[in-house]
Amino acid sequence: MSGKGFFKGDPKNRAGMTALITGASSGLGAEFARQLARDGRCKTLWLVARRAEAMAAVVEAGRREAEAGGRAFPACRILALDLCKAEDLARLHAALAAEKPALNWVVQAAGFGKFGNWEAVGADWAERMIDLNVKAVVRVTEMCLPYMASGGRIVEIASTAAFCPLPGMNVYAASKSFVLFYGRALRQELRAAGRDVSLTVLCPGPVRTAFWEIGNETYALKRLGRADAFWMTDAPDVVRHTLRAARKGKAVVTYGFWNGWHRRLAQWLPWSWIMAVSRKLI
C-alpha cells in the first residue's frame, strides 16, 4: 500500500483501515486499540508502547472477544519502544519507512503526569514528561504524516489541564497545553495545504485508568483520582465519544459534564482564581 490515495472521504465508509496507536499497553491507548479492532473495516493495528507483554495481552483479549463474536481480528504489529529515547523514535521511523503503511488513524495516547510542586517532581521526571508529552508527540505526528491516507484521522490526547496554568502540576499542564495548541495549529496547516487529513485534540478530565497510580503524590491528588469520584469518566465512554467526534472532524473534544464546565470556567474566570484553587487542592 502506498502512503497516499488509499481512500477518499470518511474512513468509516471504507475497508482496509490501518491504525497506529501509541501508549497502547494500557489506559486510553489500549481502549482505542480495542474499539478500533472491533470495527470490521480495520485490518491492521500498529501498537506502540514500552511494555510488549501488556500490548500482547490487549491483543490476545481482543482476539478472544472477536472469535467469540464470530468477527475477524486485525493483524497486529507490536512495537515495544520507549518514545522518550531518540533511538526508539528512530526505530519507529525506520519501520514506517520500510513498510510505508497507508495510515487511516493515528492516535497519540502515550503520556504521563507526575504531580506535586517543582521540588517534589524533580528535574528528571519533569524532563521525562516534556520528552514524552511534547517532543515525542511532535516527532511521531510528523513521521506519520507522510503516510496518512486521504481522509485519515489523527487524535492527539491532551487534558483538561491544558486549559489553564495549574500549580501542583505545572509541567504536566504546560505539556498538555502544548499538545492542544500544537494540534489546533497543525490542523489548520493541513487544511491550508489541501491535505485531506483531520486532526482532533482530546482533552479528557480524570479517567479511571492506571494514570493515577503514577501521578498521585499528595493526599489531595489521591482523592482527586479516586475511582468512585463523581467526576471520573470511564475509558470506553471517552474513546467511543472521541472516535465519533473525530469522524465528524471536530477540532477539540471534551467528554463529561464536569469536564465541560472545567473548559468553560477556564475561559471565563481569571486564571489567578483558578490557580489559587489549584494550590489548595494539589
PDB file of C-alpha atoms in Angstrom:
ATOM      1  CA  MET A   1       0.000   0.000   0.000  1.00  0.00           C
ATOM      2  CA  SER A   2       1.266   3.445  -0.811  1.00  0.00           C
ATOM      3  CA  GLY A   3       1.193   6.292   1.687  1.00  0.00           C
ATOM      4  CA  LYS A   4      -1.273   8.363  -0.360  1.00  0.00           C
ATOM      5  CA  GLY A   5      -4.588   7.968  -2.056  1.00  0.00           C
ATOM      6  CA  PHE A   6      -5.692   4.810  -0.245  1.00  0.00           C
ATOM      7  CA  PHE A   7      -9.231   6.128   0.083  1.00  0.00           C
ATOM      8  CA  LYS A   8     -11.141   9.384  -0.121  1.00  0.00           C
ATOM      9  CA  GLY A   9     -13.504  10.724   2.490  1.00  0.00           C
ATOM     10  CA  ASP A  10     -14.582   9.460   5.880  1.00  0.00           C
ATOM     11  CA  PRO A  11     -12.659   6.334   6.985  1.00  0.00           C
ATOM     12  CA  LYS A  12     -15.806   4.790   8.458  1.00  0.00           C
ATOM     13  CA  ASN A  13     -17.072   4.200   4.910  1.00  0.00           C
ATOM     14  CA  ARG A  14     -14.007   2.335   3.599  1.00  0.00           C
ATOM     15  CA  ALA A  15     -12.403  -1.051   4.020  1.00  0.00           C
ATOM     16  CA  GLY A  16      -8.862  -1.987   4.890  1.00  0.00           C
ATOM     17  CA  MET A  17      -8.104   0.635   7.511  1.00  0.00           C
ATOM     18  CA  THR A  18      -4.741   0.800   9.288  1.00  0.00           C
ATOM     19  CA  ALA A  19      -4.393   2.416  12.728  1.00  0.00           C
ATOM     20  CA  LEU A  20      -1.255   3.338  14.678  1.00  0.00           C
ATOM     21  CA  ILE A  21      -1.711   3.857  18.419  1.00  0.00           C
ATOM     22  CA  THR A  22       0.927   4.966  20.910  1.00  0.00           C
ATOM     23  CA  GLY A  23       0.547   4.257  24.610  1.00  0.00           C
ATOM     24  CA  ALA A  24      -1.311   1.102  23.572  1.00  0.00           C
ATOM     25  CA  SER A  25      -0.367  -1.030  26.585  1.00  0.00           C
ATOM     26  CA  SER A  26      -2.951   0.419  28.995  1.00  0.00           C
ATOM     27  CA  GLY A  27      -5.450   3.185  29.681  1.00  0.00           C
ATOM     28  CA  LEU A  28      -6.912   5.197  26.838  1.00  0.00           C
ATOM     29  CA  GLY A  29      -4.393   3.835  24.321  1.00  0.00           C
ATOM     30  CA  ALA A  30      -5.414   0.238  24.990  1.00  0.00           C
ATOM     31  CA  GLU A  31      -9.077   1.225  24.796  1.00  0.00           C
ATOM     32  CA  PHE A  32      -8.571   2.931  21.429  1.00  0.00           C
ATOM     33  CA  ALA A  33      -6.930  -0.301  20.238  1.00  0.00           C
ATOM     34  CA  ARG A  34      -9.853  -2.390  21.491  1.00  0.00           C
ATOM     35  CA  GLN A  35     -12.526  -0.219  19.905  1.00  0.00           C
ATOM     36  CA  LEU A  36     -10.773   0.210  16.564  1.00  0.00           C
ATOM     37  CA  ALA A  37     -10.158  -3.558  16.465  1.00  0.00           C
ATOM     38  CA  ARG A  38     -13.917  -4.125  16.780  1.00  0.00           C
ATOM     39  CA  ASP A  39     -14.501  -2.107  13.610  1.00  0.00           C
ATOM     40  CA  GLY A  40     -14.601  -4.654  10.798  1.00  0.00           C
ATOM     41  CA  ARG A  41     -13.084  -2.081   8.455  1.00  0.00           C
ATOM     42  CA  CYS A  42      -9.846  -2.024  10.499  1.00  0.00           C
ATOM     43  CA  LYS A  43      -7.445  -4.590   9.046  1.00  0.00           C
ATOM     44  CA  THR A  44      -4.115  -3.654  10.665  1.00  0.00           C
ATOM     45  CA  LEU A  45      -3.126  -2.259  14.062  1.00  0.00           C
ATOM     46  CA  TRP A  46       0.303  -0.863  14.873  1.00  0.00           C
ATOM     47  CA  LEU A  47       0.612  -0.817  18.671  1.00  0.00           C
ATOM     48  CA  VAL A  48       3.428   1.203  20.238  1.00  0.00           C
ATOM     49  CA  ALA A  49       4.375   1.318  23.939  1.00  0.00           C
ATOM     50  CA  ARG A  50       7.189   0.312  26.266  1.00  0.00           C
ATOM     51  CA  ARG A  51       5.641  -2.937  27.541  1.00  0.00           C
ATOM     52  CA  ALA A  52       5.409  -5.659  24.902  1.00  0.00           C
ATOM     53  CA  GLU A  53       3.722  -8.146  27.253  1.00  0.00           C
ATOM     54  CA  ALA A  54       0.955  -5.707  28.155  1.00  0.00           C
ATOM     55  CA  MET A  55       0.277  -4.980  24.483  1.00  0.00           C
ATOM     56  CA  ALA A  56       0.260  -8.709  23.722  1.00  0.00           C
ATOM     57  CA  ALA A  57      -2.348  -9.141  26.469  1.00  0.00           C
ATOM     58  CA  VAL A  58      -4.519  -6.432  24.896  1.00  0.00           C
ATOM     59  CA  VAL A  59      -4.247  -8.198  21.534  1.00  0.00           C
ATOM     60  CA  GLU A  60      -4.983 -11.637  22.966  1.00  0.00           C
ATOM     61  CA  ALA A  61      -8.055 -10.394  24.842  1.00  0.00           C
ATOM     62  CA  GLY A  62      -9.290  -8.678  21.697  1.00  0.00           C
ATOM     63  CA  ARG A  63      -8.701 -11.782  19.606  1.00  0.00           C
ATOM     64  CA  ARG A  64     -10.687 -13.946  22.041  1.00  0.00           C
ATOM     65  CA  GLU A  65     -13.533 -11.428  22.028  1.00  0.00           C
ATOM     66  CA  ALA A  66     -13.554 -11.371  18.215  1.00  0.00           C
ATOM     67  CA  GLU A  67     -13.597 -15.176  17.999  1.00  0.00           C
ATOM     68  CA  ALA A  68     -16.481 -15.357  20.466  1.00  0.00           C
ATOM     69  CA  GLY A  69     -18.416 -12.861  18.387  1.00  0.00           C
ATOM     70  CA  GLY A  70     -17.595 -14.513  15.079  1.00  0.00           C
ATOM     71  CA  ARG A  71     -15.627 -11.486  13.899  1.00  0.00           C
ATOM     72  CA  ALA A  72     -12.280 -11.191  12.175  1.00  0.00           C
ATOM     73  CA  PHE A  73      -9.496  -9.609  14.201  1.00  0.00           C
ATOM     74  CA  PRO A  74      -6.992  -7.169  12.661  1.00  0.00           C
ATOM     75  CA  ALA A  75      -3.396  -8.112  12.011  1.00  0.00           C
ATOM     76  CA  CYS A  76      -1.324  -6.547  14.790  1.00  0.00           C
ATOM     77  CA  ARG A  77       2.206  -5.272  14.840  1.00  0.00           C
ATOM     78  CA  ILE A  78       3.583  -4.741  18.358  1.00  0.00           C
ATOM     79  CA  LEU A  79       6.472  -2.309  18.694  1.00  0.00           C
ATOM     80  CA  ALA A  80       7.998  -2.202  22.184  1.00  0.00           C
ATOM     81  CA  LEU A  81       9.507   1.285  22.140  1.00  0.00           C
ATOM     82  CA  ASP A  82      10.242   3.987  24.698  1.00  0.00           C
ATOM     83  CA  LEU A  83       9.302   7.190  22.891  1.00  0.00           C
ATOM     84  CA  CYS A  84      11.433   9.217  25.293  1.00  0.00           C
ATOM     85  CA  LYS A  85      14.501   7.677  23.649  1.00  0.00           C
ATOM     86  CA  ALA A  86      15.876   9.018  20.376  1.00  0.00           C
ATOM     87  CA  GLU A  87      16.974   5.546  19.255  1.00  0.00           C
ATOM     88  CA  ASP A  88      13.454   4.142  19.713  1.00  0.00           C
ATOM     89  CA  LEU A  89      11.917   7.052  17.814  1.00  0.00           C
ATOM     90  CA  ALA A  90      14.389   6.255  15.053  1.00  0.00           C
ATOM     91  CA  ARG A  91      13.245   2.601  15.090  1.00  0.00           C
ATOM     92  CA  LEU A  92       9.625   3.658  14.612  1.00  0.00           C
ATOM     93  CA  HIS A  93      10.652   5.991  11.789  1.00  0.00           C
ATOM     94  CA  ALA A  94      12.566   3.166  10.122  1.00  0.00           C
ATOM     95  CA  ALA A  95       9.624   0.743  10.459  1.00  0.00           C
ATOM     96  CA  LEU A  96       7.281   3.245   8.809  1.00  0.00           C
ATOM     97  CA  ALA A  97       9.775   3.949   6.034  1.00  0.00           C
ATOM     98  CA  ALA A  98      10.238   0.242   5.386  1.00  0.00           C
ATOM     99  CA  GLU A  99       6.537  -0.661   5.193  1.00  0.00           C
ATOM    100  CA  LYS A 100       5.011   2.655   4.047  1.00  0.00           C
ATOM    101  CA  PRO A 101       1.587   1.883   5.507  1.00  0.00           C
ATOM    102  CA  ALA A 102      -1.459   3.921   4.483  1.00  0.00           C
ATOM    103  CA  LEU A 103      -2.427   5.195   7.930  1.00  0.00           C
ATOM    104  CA  ASN A 104      -6.114   5.924   8.393  1.00  0.00           C
ATOM    105  CA  TRP A 105      -5.926   6.530  12.144  1.00  0.00           C
ATOM    106  CA  VAL A 106      -3.055   7.795  14.283  1.00  0.00           C
ATOM    107  CA  VAL A 107      -3.839   8.021  17.999  1.00  0.00           C
ATOM    108  CA  GLN A 108      -1.233   9.564  20.285  1.00  0.00           C
ATOM    109  CA  ALA A 109      -2.133   8.238  23.715  1.00  0.00           C
ATOM    110  CA  ALA A 110       1.407   7.919  25.140  1.00  0.00           C
ATOM    111  CA  GLY A 111       1.921  10.318  28.026  1.00  0.00           C
ATOM    112  CA  PHE A 112       2.074  10.583  31.801  1.00  0.00           C
ATOM    113  CA  GLY A 113       1.857  13.056  34.643  1.00  0.00           C
ATOM    114  CA  LYS A 114       3.888  13.429  37.813  1.00  0.00           C
ATOM    115  CA  PHE A 115       2.236  15.829  40.240  1.00  0.00           C
ATOM    116  CA  GLY A 116       3.407  17.994  43.121  1.00  0.00           C
ATOM    117  CA  ASN A 117       5.423  21.208  43.318  1.00  0.00           C
ATOM    118  CA  TRP A 118       8.630  21.592  41.344  1.00  0.00           C
ATOM    119  CA  GLU A 119      10.806  20.262  44.166  1.00  0.00           C
ATOM    120  CA  ALA A 120       8.645  17.166  44.671  1.00  0.00           C
ATOM    121  CA  VAL A 121       8.574  16.337  40.951  1.00  0.00           C
ATOM    122  CA  GLY A 122      12.258  16.998  40.335  1.00  0.00           C
ATOM    123  CA  ALA A 123      14.130  17.746  37.134  1.00  0.00           C
ATOM    124  CA  ASP A 124      14.392  14.153  35.915  1.00  0.00           C
ATOM    125  CA  TRP A 125      10.636  13.497  35.987  1.00  0.00           C
ATOM    126  CA  ALA A 126       9.929  16.955  34.552  1.00  0.00           C
ATOM    127  CA  GLU A 127      12.243  16.310  31.608  1.00  0.00           C
ATOM    128  CA  ARG A 128      10.699  12.899  31.010  1.00  0.00           C
ATOM    129  CA  MET A 129       7.227  14.480  30.884  1.00  0.00           C
ATOM    130  CA  ILE A 130       8.477  17.001  28.332  1.00  0.00           C
ATOM    131  CA  ASP A 131      10.181  14.275  26.307  1.00  0.00           C
ATOM    132  CA  LEU A 132       7.062  12.091  26.127  1.00  0.00           C
ATOM    133  CA  ASN A 133       4.186  14.588  26.275  1.00  0.00           C
ATOM    134  CA  VAL A 134       5.766  17.181  23.973  1.00  0.00           C
ATOM    135  CA  LYS A 135       8.789  16.069  21.967  1.00  0.00           C
ATOM    136  CA  ALA A 136       7.532  12.573  21.161  1.00  0.00           C
ATOM    137  CA  VAL A 137       4.116  13.916  20.150  1.00  0.00           C
ATOM    138  CA  VAL A 138       5.705  16.185  17.556  1.00  0.00           C
ATOM    139  CA  ARG A 139       8.162  13.572  16.316  1.00  0.00           C
ATOM    140  CA  VAL A 140       5.595  10.790  15.947  1.00  0.00           C
ATOM    141  CA  THR A 141       2.989  13.048  14.348  1.00  0.00           C
ATOM    142  CA  GLU A 142       5.450  14.378  11.793  1.00  0.00           C
ATOM    143  CA  MET A 143       6.883  10.956  10.960  1.00  0.00           C
ATOM    144  CA  CYS A 144       3.343   9.615  10.402  1.00  0.00           C
ATOM    145  CA  LEU A 145       2.074  12.498   8.262  1.00  0.00           C
ATOM    146  CA  PRO A 146       3.790  11.361   5.032  1.00  0.00           C
ATOM    147  CA  TYR A 147       1.932   8.042   5.333  1.00  0.00           C
ATOM    148  CA  MET A 148      -1.517   9.419   6.210  1.00  0.00           C
ATOM    149  CA  ALA A 149      -4.161   8.245   3.766  1.00  0.00           C
ATOM    150  CA  SER A 150      -6.590  10.728   2.288  1.00  0.00           C
ATOM    151  CA  GLY A 151      -9.476  11.098   4.728  1.00  0.00           C
ATOM    152  CA  GLY A 152      -7.300   9.979   7.647  1.00  0.00           C
ATOM    153  CA  ARG A 153      -7.831  10.982  11.250  1.00  0.00           C
ATOM    154  CA  ILE A 154      -5.237  11.989  13.853  1.00  0.00           C
ATOM    155  CA  VAL A 155      -6.178  12.077  17.539  1.00  0.00           C
ATOM    156  CA  GLU A 156      -3.791  13.855  19.916  1.00  0.00           C
ATOM    157  CA  ILE A 157      -4.528  13.391  23.619  1.00  0.00           C
ATOM    158  CA  ALA A 158      -4.140  16.480  25.766  1.00  0.00           C
ATOM    159  CA  SER A 159      -6.087  17.068  29.002  1.00  0.00           C
ATOM    160  CA  THR A 160      -8.474  19.497  30.676  1.00  0.00           C
ATOM    161  CA  ALA A 161      -5.272  20.581  32.452  1.00  0.00           C
ATOM    162  CA  ALA A 162      -4.356  22.191  29.116  1.00  0.00           C
ATOM    163  CA  PHE A 163      -6.923  24.959  29.565  1.00  0.00           C
ATOM    164  CA  CYS A 164      -5.018  26.992  32.184  1.00  0.00           C
ATOM    165  CA  PRO A 165      -1.820  27.015  34.303  1.00  0.00           C
ATOM    166  CA  LEU A 166      -2.065  24.695  37.318  1.00  0.00           C
ATOM    167  CA  PRO A 167       0.293  24.940  40.298  1.00  0.00           C
ATOM    168  CA  GLY A 168       0.991  21.456  41.579  1.00  0.00           C
ATOM    169  CA  MET A 169       1.070  20.066  38.061  1.00  0.00           C
ATOM    170  CA  ASN A 170       2.944  22.887  36.353  1.00  0.00           C
ATOM    171  CA  VAL A 171       4.966  20.854  33.832  1.00  0.00           C
ATOM    172  CA  TYR A 172       2.134  18.412  33.104  1.00  0.00           C
ATOM    173  CA  ALA A 173      -0.418  21.177  32.455  1.00  0.00           C
ATOM    174  CA  ALA A 174       2.078  23.109  30.326  1.00  0.00           C
ATOM    175  CA  SER A 175       2.923  19.989  28.296  1.00  0.00           C
ATOM    176  CA  LYS A 176      -0.761  19.342  27.615  1.00  0.00           C
ATOM    177  CA  SER A 177      -1.309  22.992  26.671  1.00  0.00           C
ATOM    178  CA  PHE A 178       1.419  22.455  24.093  1.00  0.00           C
ATOM    179  CA  VAL A 179      -0.448  19.444  22.681  1.00  0.00           C
ATOM    180  CA  LEU A 180      -3.689  21.430  22.480  1.00  0.00           C
ATOM    181  CA  PHE A 181      -2.158  24.441  20.729  1.00  0.00           C
ATOM    182  CA  TYR A 182       0.118  22.351  18.527  1.00  0.00           C
ATOM    183  CA  GLY A 183      -2.754  20.143  17.413  1.00  0.00           C
ATOM    184  CA  ARG A 184      -5.100  23.019  16.670  1.00  0.00           C
ATOM    185  CA  ALA A 185      -2.468  24.898  14.668  1.00  0.00           C
ATOM    186  CA  LEU A 186      -1.331  21.803  12.760  1.00  0.00           C
ATOM    187  CA  ARG A 187      -4.957  21.056  11.875  1.00  0.00           C
ATOM    188  CA  GLN A 188      -5.170  24.444  10.149  1.00  0.00           C
ATOM    189  CA  GLU A 189      -1.833  23.959   8.401  1.00  0.00           C
ATOM    190  CA  LEU A 190      -3.014  20.643   6.967  1.00  0.00           C
ATOM    191  CA  ARG A 191      -6.232  22.237   5.772  1.00  0.00           C
ATOM    192  CA  ALA A 192      -4.353  25.158   4.195  1.00  0.00           C
ATOM    193  CA  ALA A 193      -2.045  22.690   2.426  1.00  0.00           C
ATOM    194  CA  GLY A 194      -5.025  20.889   0.936  1.00  0.00           C
ATOM    195  CA  ARG A 195      -4.380  17.674   2.895  1.00  0.00           C
ATOM    196  CA  ASP A 196      -7.500  15.570   3.392  1.00  0.00           C
ATOM    197  CA  VAL A 197      -6.418  14.739   6.953  1.00  0.00           C
ATOM    198  CA  SER A 198      -8.358  15.831  10.029  1.00  0.00           C
ATOM    199  CA  LEU A 199      -6.784  16.325  13.456  1.00  0.00           C
ATOM    200  CA  THR A 200      -8.754  16.171  16.704  1.00  0.00           C
ATOM    201  CA  VAL A 201      -7.403  17.027  20.157  1.00  0.00           C
ATOM    202  CA  LEU A 202      -8.965  15.074  23.015  1.00  0.00           C
ATOM    203  CA  CYS A 203      -8.981  16.888  26.373  1.00  0.00           C
ATOM    204  CA  PRO A 204     -10.245  14.322  28.887  1.00  0.00           C
ATOM    205  CA  GLY A 205     -10.566  15.079  32.556  1.00  0.00           C
ATOM    206  CA  PRO A 206      -9.943  12.389  35.168  1.00  0.00           C
ATOM    207  CA  VAL A 207     -10.466   8.931  33.637  1.00  0.00           C
ATOM    208  CA  ARG A 208     -10.483   5.611  35.502  1.00  0.00           C
ATOM    209  CA  THR A 209      -7.110   4.319  34.283  1.00  0.00           C
ATOM    210  CA  ALA A 210      -3.690   3.442  35.729  1.00  0.00           C
ATOM    211  CA  PHE A 211      -2.657   7.060  35.091  1.00  0.00           C
ATOM    212  CA  TRP A 212      -3.491   7.882  38.706  1.00  0.00           C
ATOM    213  CA  GLU A 213      -1.194   5.179  40.044  1.00  0.00           C
ATOM    214  CA  ILE A 214       1.733   7.109  38.552  1.00  0.00           C
ATOM    215  CA  GLY A 215       0.653  10.692  39.085  1.00  0.00           C
ATOM    216  CA  ASN A 216      -0.555  10.682  42.707  1.00  0.00           C
ATOM    217  CA  GLU A 217       1.976  12.218  45.064  1.00  0.00           C
ATOM    218  CA  THR A 218      -0.287  14.022  47.530  1.00  0.00           C
ATOM    219  CA  TYR A 219      -3.307  13.143  49.634  1.00  0.00           C
ATOM    220  CA  ALA A 220      -5.411  15.641  47.668  1.00  0.00           C
ATOM    221  CA  LEU A 221      -4.452  14.046  44.358  1.00  0.00           C
ATOM    222  CA  LYS A 222      -5.234  10.587  45.694  1.00  0.00           C
ATOM    223  CA  ARG A 223      -8.732  11.874  46.479  1.00  0.00           C
ATOM    224  CA  LEU A 224      -8.982  13.546  43.060  1.00  0.00           C
ATOM    225  CA  GLY A 225      -8.116  10.259  41.350  1.00  0.00           C
ATOM    226  CA  ARG A 226     -10.453   8.048  43.387  1.00  0.00           C
ATOM    227  CA  ALA A 227     -12.220   5.586  41.104  1.00  0.00           C
ATOM    228  CA  ASP A 228     -15.556   6.282  42.812  1.00  0.00           C
ATOM    229  CA  ALA A 229     -15.312  10.078  42.460  1.00  0.00           C
ATOM    230  CA  PHE A 230     -18.364  11.510  40.709  1.00  0.00           C
ATOM    231  CA  TRP A 231     -16.266  13.487  38.218  1.00  0.00           C
ATOM    232  CA  MET A 232     -14.387  10.428  36.954  1.00  0.00           C
ATOM    233  CA  THR A 233     -15.252   9.078  33.495  1.00  0.00           C
ATOM    234  CA  ASP A 234     -14.805   5.600  32.028  1.00  0.00           C
ATOM    235  CA  ALA A 235     -12.268   4.979  29.273  1.00  0.00           C
ATOM    236  CA  PRO A 236     -14.702   3.105  26.952  1.00  0.00           C
ATOM    237  CA  ASP A 237     -17.135   6.048  27.036  1.00  0.00           C
ATOM    238  CA  VAL A 238     -14.390   8.615  26.426  1.00  0.00           C
ATOM    239  CA  VAL A 239     -12.961   6.674  23.476  1.00  0.00           C
ATOM    240  CA  ARG A 240     -16.358   5.940  21.918  1.00  0.00           C
ATOM    241  CA  HIS A 241     -17.281   9.636  22.081  1.00  0.00           C
ATOM    242  CA  THR A 242     -13.879  10.681  20.702  1.00  0.00           C
ATOM    243  CA  LEU A 243     -13.995   8.323  17.721  1.00  0.00           C
ATOM    244  CA  ARG A 244     -17.436   9.646  16.781  1.00  0.00           C
ATOM    245  CA  ALA A 245     -16.247  13.244  17.116  1.00  0.00           C
ATOM    246  CA  ALA A 246     -13.059  12.591  15.124  1.00  0.00           C
ATOM    247  CA  ARG A 247     -15.066  11.004  12.298  1.00  0.00           C
ATOM    248  CA  LYS A 248     -17.137  14.195  12.206  1.00  0.00           C
ATOM    249  CA  GLY A 249     -13.953  16.256  12.028  1.00  0.00           C
ATOM    250  CA  LYS A 250     -14.257  18.041  15.376  1.00  0.00           C
ATOM    251  CA  ALA A 251     -11.222  20.084  16.421  1.00  0.00           C
ATOM    252  CA  VAL A 252     -11.391  19.638  20.218  1.00  0.00           C
ATOM    253  CA  VAL A 253     -13.265  17.038  22.280  1.00  0.00           C
ATOM    254  CA  THR A 254     -14.017  17.237  25.995  1.00  0.00           C
ATOM    255  CA  TYR A 255     -16.159  14.398  27.362  1.00  0.00           C
ATOM    256  CA  GLY A 256     -18.252  14.585  30.517  1.00  0.00           C
ATOM    257  CA  PHE A 257     -20.427  17.181  32.253  1.00  0.00           C
ATOM    258  CA  TRP A 258     -17.849  18.343  34.802  1.00  0.00           C
ATOM    259  CA  ASN A 259     -15.051  18.432  32.240  1.00  0.00           C
ATOM    260  CA  GLY A 260     -17.200  20.626  30.007  1.00  0.00           C
ATOM    261  CA  TRP A 261     -17.625  23.037  32.901  1.00  0.00           C
ATOM    262  CA  HIS A 262     -13.883  22.966  33.558  1.00  0.00           C
ATOM    263  CA  ARG A 263     -13.318  24.072  29.973  1.00  0.00           C
ATOM    264  CA  ARG A 264     -15.882  26.882  30.252  1.00  0.00           C
ATOM    265  CA  LEU A 265     -14.639  28.146  33.615  1.00  0.00           C
ATOM    266  CA  ALA A 266     -11.053  28.269  32.299  1.00  0.00           C
ATOM    267  CA  GLN A 267     -12.353  30.568  29.558  1.00  0.00           C
ATOM    268  CA  TRP A 268     -14.487  32.761  31.814  1.00  0.00           C
ATOM    269  CA  LEU A 269     -12.622  33.056  35.127  1.00  0.00           C
ATOM    270  CA  PRO A 270      -9.312  34.816  35.746  1.00  0.00           C
ATOM    271  CA  TRP A 271      -6.508  32.288  35.767  1.00  0.00           C
ATOM    272  CA  SER A 272      -5.290  33.729  39.069  1.00  0.00           C
ATOM    273  CA  TRP A 273      -8.509  32.484  40.713  1.00  0.00           C
ATOM    274  CA  ILE A 274      -8.169  29.029  39.199  1.00  0.00           C
ATOM    275  CA  MET A 275      -4.515  28.794  40.258  1.00  0.00           C
ATOM    276  CA  ALA A 276      -5.449  29.808  43.823  1.00  0.00           C
ATOM    277  CA  VAL A 277      -7.877  26.871  43.961  1.00  0.00           C
ATOM    278  CA  SER A 278      -5.306  24.548  42.381  1.00  0.00           C
ATOM    279  CA  ARG A 279      -2.739  25.428  45.063  1.00  0.00           C
ATOM    280  CA  LYS A 280      -5.199  24.301  47.758  1.00  0.00           C
ATOM    281  CA  LEU A 281      -6.152  21.065  46.016  1.00  0.00           C
ATOM    282  CA  ILE A 282      -2.767  19.709  44.928  1.00  0.00           C
TER     283      ILE A 282
END
